[in-house]
Amino acid sequence: MRDILFLLKVRLPSGTIVKIQHNYWGNNVYLQAPKADRGKTKGMCGNFNGDPNDDYLGGDKILHNDPDSFGQSWR
């Protein structure tokens, strides 16, 4: 935990939690959706349907095999 220089945690009115962690080497951003959003989300964080097999379904509606092509599909 000593590598973390700054930590910010925000709870949005929807119940979503956004955590930003600033480290000496860069940043991490974590999102945690409330249970009420199960199956109602889409985007780079997944669709929150409980099925890890479709977590790389891209913005182009294609199931990608790697994080790079998945990320590019959302541009």
Coordinates of N, CA and C in Angstrom, one line a residue:
M1 N 0.8 -1.2 0.0 CA 0.0 0.0 0.0 C 0.9 1.3 0.0
R2 N 2.1 1.2 0.3 CA 3.0 2.3 0.3 C 3.3 2.9 -1.0
D3 N 3.0 2.2 -2.1 CA 3.2 2.7 -3.5 C 2.1 3.6 -3.9
I4 N 1.0 3.6 -3.2 CA -0.2 4.4 -3.6 C 0.1 5.9 -3.0
L5 N 0.1 6.8 -3.9 CA 0.4 8.2 -3.6 C -0.9 8.9 -3.2
F6 N -2.0 8.5 -3.9 CA -3.3 9.2 -3.7 C -4.4 8.3 -4.0
L7 N -5.4 8.3 -3.2 CA -6.6 7.5 -3.5 C -7.9 8.3 -3.3
L8 N -8.7 8.3 -4.3 CA -10.0 9.0 -4.2 C -11.1 8.0 -4.5
K9 N -12.1 8.0 -3.6 CA -13.2 7.1 -3.8 C -14.5 7.9 -3.7
V10 N -15.3 7.8 -4.8 CA -16.6 8.6 -4.9 C -17.7 7.6 -5.1
R11 N -18.8 7.8 -4.4 CA -20.1 7.1 -4.6 C -21.0 8.0 -5.3
L12 N -21.5 7.6 -6.5 CA -22.4 8.4 -7.3 C -23.8 8.2 -6.8
P13 N -24.8 9.1 -7.1 CA -26.2 8.9 -6.7 C -26.8 7.6 -7.1
S14 N -26.3 7.0 -8.2 CA -26.8 5.7 -8.7 C -26.3 4.5 -7.9
G15 N -25.3 4.8 -7.0 CA -24.8 3.7 -6.2 C -23.4 3.2 -6.8
T16 N -23.1 3.6 -8.0 CA -21.8 3.3 -8.6 C -20.7 3.9 -7.8
I17 N -19.6 3.1 -7.6 CA -18.4 3.5 -6.8 C -17.3 3.7 -7.9
V18 N -16.7 4.9 -7.8 CA -15.5 5.1 -8.7 C -14.3 5.3 -7.8
K19 N -13.3 4.5 -8.0 CA -12.1 4.7 -7.2 C -10.9 5.0 -8.1
I20 N -10.2 6.1 -7.8 CA -9.0 6.4 -8.6 C -7.8 6.3 -7.7
Q21 N -6.9 5.5 -8.1 CA -5.6 5.3 -7.4 C -4.5 5.8 -8.1
H22 N -3.8 6.8 -7.6 CA -2.6 7.3 -8.2 C -1.4 6.7 -7.6
N23 N -0.6 6.1 -8.4 CA 0.7 5.4 -8.0 C 1.9 6.2 -8.5
Y24 N 3.1 5.8 -8.1 CA 4.3 6.5 -8.6 C 4.4 6.2 -10.1
W25 N 3.9 5.1 -10.6 CA 4.1 4.7 -12.0 C 2.9 5.1 -12.9
G26 N 1.8 5.6 -12.3 CA 0.6 5.9 -13.1 C -0.7 5.8 -12.3
N27 N -1.8 5.6 -13.0 CA -3.1 5.6 -12.4 C -3.9 4.3 -12.6
N28 N -4.7 4.0 -11.7 CA -5.7 2.9 -11.9 C -7.0 3.5 -11.6
V29 N -8.0 3.1 -12.4 CA -9.4 3.6 -12.2 C -10.3 2.3 -12.0
Y30 N -11.0 2.2 -11.0 CA -11.9 1.1 -10.7 C -13.3 1.5 -10.6
L31 N -14.2 0.8 -11.3 CA -15.6 1.1 -11.2 C -16.4 -0.1 -10.6
Q32 N -17.3 0.1 -9.7 CA -18.1 -0.9 -9.1 C -19.6 -0.5 -9.3
A33 N -20.3 -1.3 -10.1 CA -21.7 -1.0 -10.3 C -22.6 -1.6 -9.2
P34 N -23.7 -1.0 -8.9 CA -24.6 -1.6 -7.9 C -25.3 -2.8 -8.5
K35 N -25.8 -3.7 -7.6 CA -26.5 -4.9 -8.1 C -27.7 -4.6 -9.0
A36 N -28.3 -3.4 -8.7 CA -29.5 -3.0 -9.5 C -29.1 -2.8 -11.0
D37 N -27.8 -2.6 -11.3 CA -27.4 -2.4 -12.7 C -27.1 -3.7 -13.4
R38 N -27.2 -4.9 -12.8 CA -26.9 -6.1 -13.4 C -27.7 -6.3 -14.7
G39 N -26.9 -6.6 -15.8 CA -27.5 -6.8 -17.1 C -27.9 -5.5 -17.8
K40 N -27.7 -4.4 -17.2 CA -28.2 -3.1 -17.8 C -27.0 -2.2 -18.2
T41 N -25.8 -2.7 -18.2 CA -24.7 -1.9 -18.6 C -24.0 -2.4 -19.9
K42 N -23.2 -1.5 -20.5 CA -22.4 -1.9 -21.6 C -21.2 -1.0 -21.7
G43 N -20.2 -1.4 -22.4 CA -19.0 -0.6 -22.5 C -17.7 -1.3 -22.2
M44 N -16.7 -0.6 -22.0 CA -15.4 -1.2 -21.8 C -15.3 -2.0 -20.5
C45 N -16.2 -1.7 -19.5 CA -16.2 -2.4 -18.3 C -17.1 -3.7 -18.3
G46 N -17.6 -4.0 -19.5 CA -18.4 -5.2 -19.6 C -19.9 -4.9 -19.5
N47 N -20.7 -6.0 -19.6 CA -22.2 -5.8 -19.5 C -22.8 -6.2 -18.2
F48 N -21.9 -6.7 -17.2 CA -22.3 -7.0 -15.9 C -23.5 -8.0 -15.8
N49 N -23.3 -9.0 -16.7 CA -24.3 -10.1 -16.8 C -23.9 -11.4 -16.1
G50 N -22.7 -11.4 -15.5 CA -22.3 -12.5 -14.7 C -21.6 -13.6 -15.6
D51 N -21.5 -13.4 -16.9 CA -20.9 -14.3 -17.8 C -19.6 -13.8 -18.3
P52 N -18.5 -14.4 -17.8 CA -17.1 -13.9 -18.2 C -16.8 -14.2 -19.6
N53 N -17.5 -15.1 -20.3 CA -17.2 -15.5 -21.7 C -17.5 -14.4 -22.7
D54 N -18.3 -13.4 -22.3 CA -18.6 -12.3 -23.2 C -18.1 -10.9 -22.8
D55 N -17.1 -11.0 -21.9 CA -16.6 -9.7 -21.3 C -15.8 -8.9 -22.4
Y56 N -15.3 -9.5 -23.5 CA -14.6 -8.8 -24.5 C -15.5 -8.6 -25.7
L57 N -16.8 -8.4 -25.5 CA -17.7 -8.0 -26.6 C -17.5 -6.6 -26.9
G58 N -17.0 -6.2 -28.0 CA -16.5 -4.9 -28.3 C -17.6 -3.9 -28.8
G59 N -17.3 -2.7 -28.9 CA -18.2 -1.7 -29.4 C -18.6 -2.0 -30.8
D60 N -17.9 -2.8 -31.5 CA -18.3 -3.2 -32.9 C -19.1 -4.5 -32.9
K61 N -19.6 -4.9 -31.7 CA -20.4 -6.1 -31.5 C -19.7 -7.4 -31.9
I62 N -18.4 -7.4 -31.9 CA -17.6 -8.6 -32.2 C -16.9 -9.0 -30.9
L63 N -16.9 -10.3 -30.6 CA -16.2 -10.9 -29.4 C -14.7 -10.9 -29.7
H64 N -13.9 -10.2 -29.0 CA -12.5 -10.1 -29.2 C -11.8 -11.1 -28.4
N65 N -10.6 -11.4 -28.8 CA -9.7 -12.4 -28.1 C -8.6 -11.7 -27.2
D66 N -8.4 -10.5 -27.4 CA -7.3 -9.8 -26.6 C -7.7 -8.4 -26.2
P67 N -7.1 -7.9 -25.2 CA -7.5 -6.5 -24.7 C -7.2 -5.4 -25.7
D68 N -6.2 -5.5 -26.5 CA -5.8 -4.5 -27.4 C -6.9 -4.3 -28.5
S69 N -7.3 -5.3 -29.1 CA -8.3 -5.2 -30.2 C -9.7 -4.8 -29.6
F70 N -9.9 -5.3 -28.4 CA -11.2 -4.9 -27.7 C -11.2 -3.4 -27.4
G71 N -10.1 -2.9 -26.9 CA -10.0 -1.5 -26.7 C -10.2 -0.6 -27.9
Q72 N -9.5 -1.1 -29.0 CA -9.6 -0.4 -30.3 C -11.1 -0.4 -30.8
S73 N -11.8 -1.4 -30.5 CA -13.2 -1.5 -31.0 C -14.1 -0.4 -30.4
W74 N -13.7 0.2 -29.3 CA -14.5 1.2 -28.7 C -14.1 2.6 -29.1
R75 N -13.1 2.8 -30.0 CA -12.7 4.1 -30.4 C -13.7 4.7 -31.4

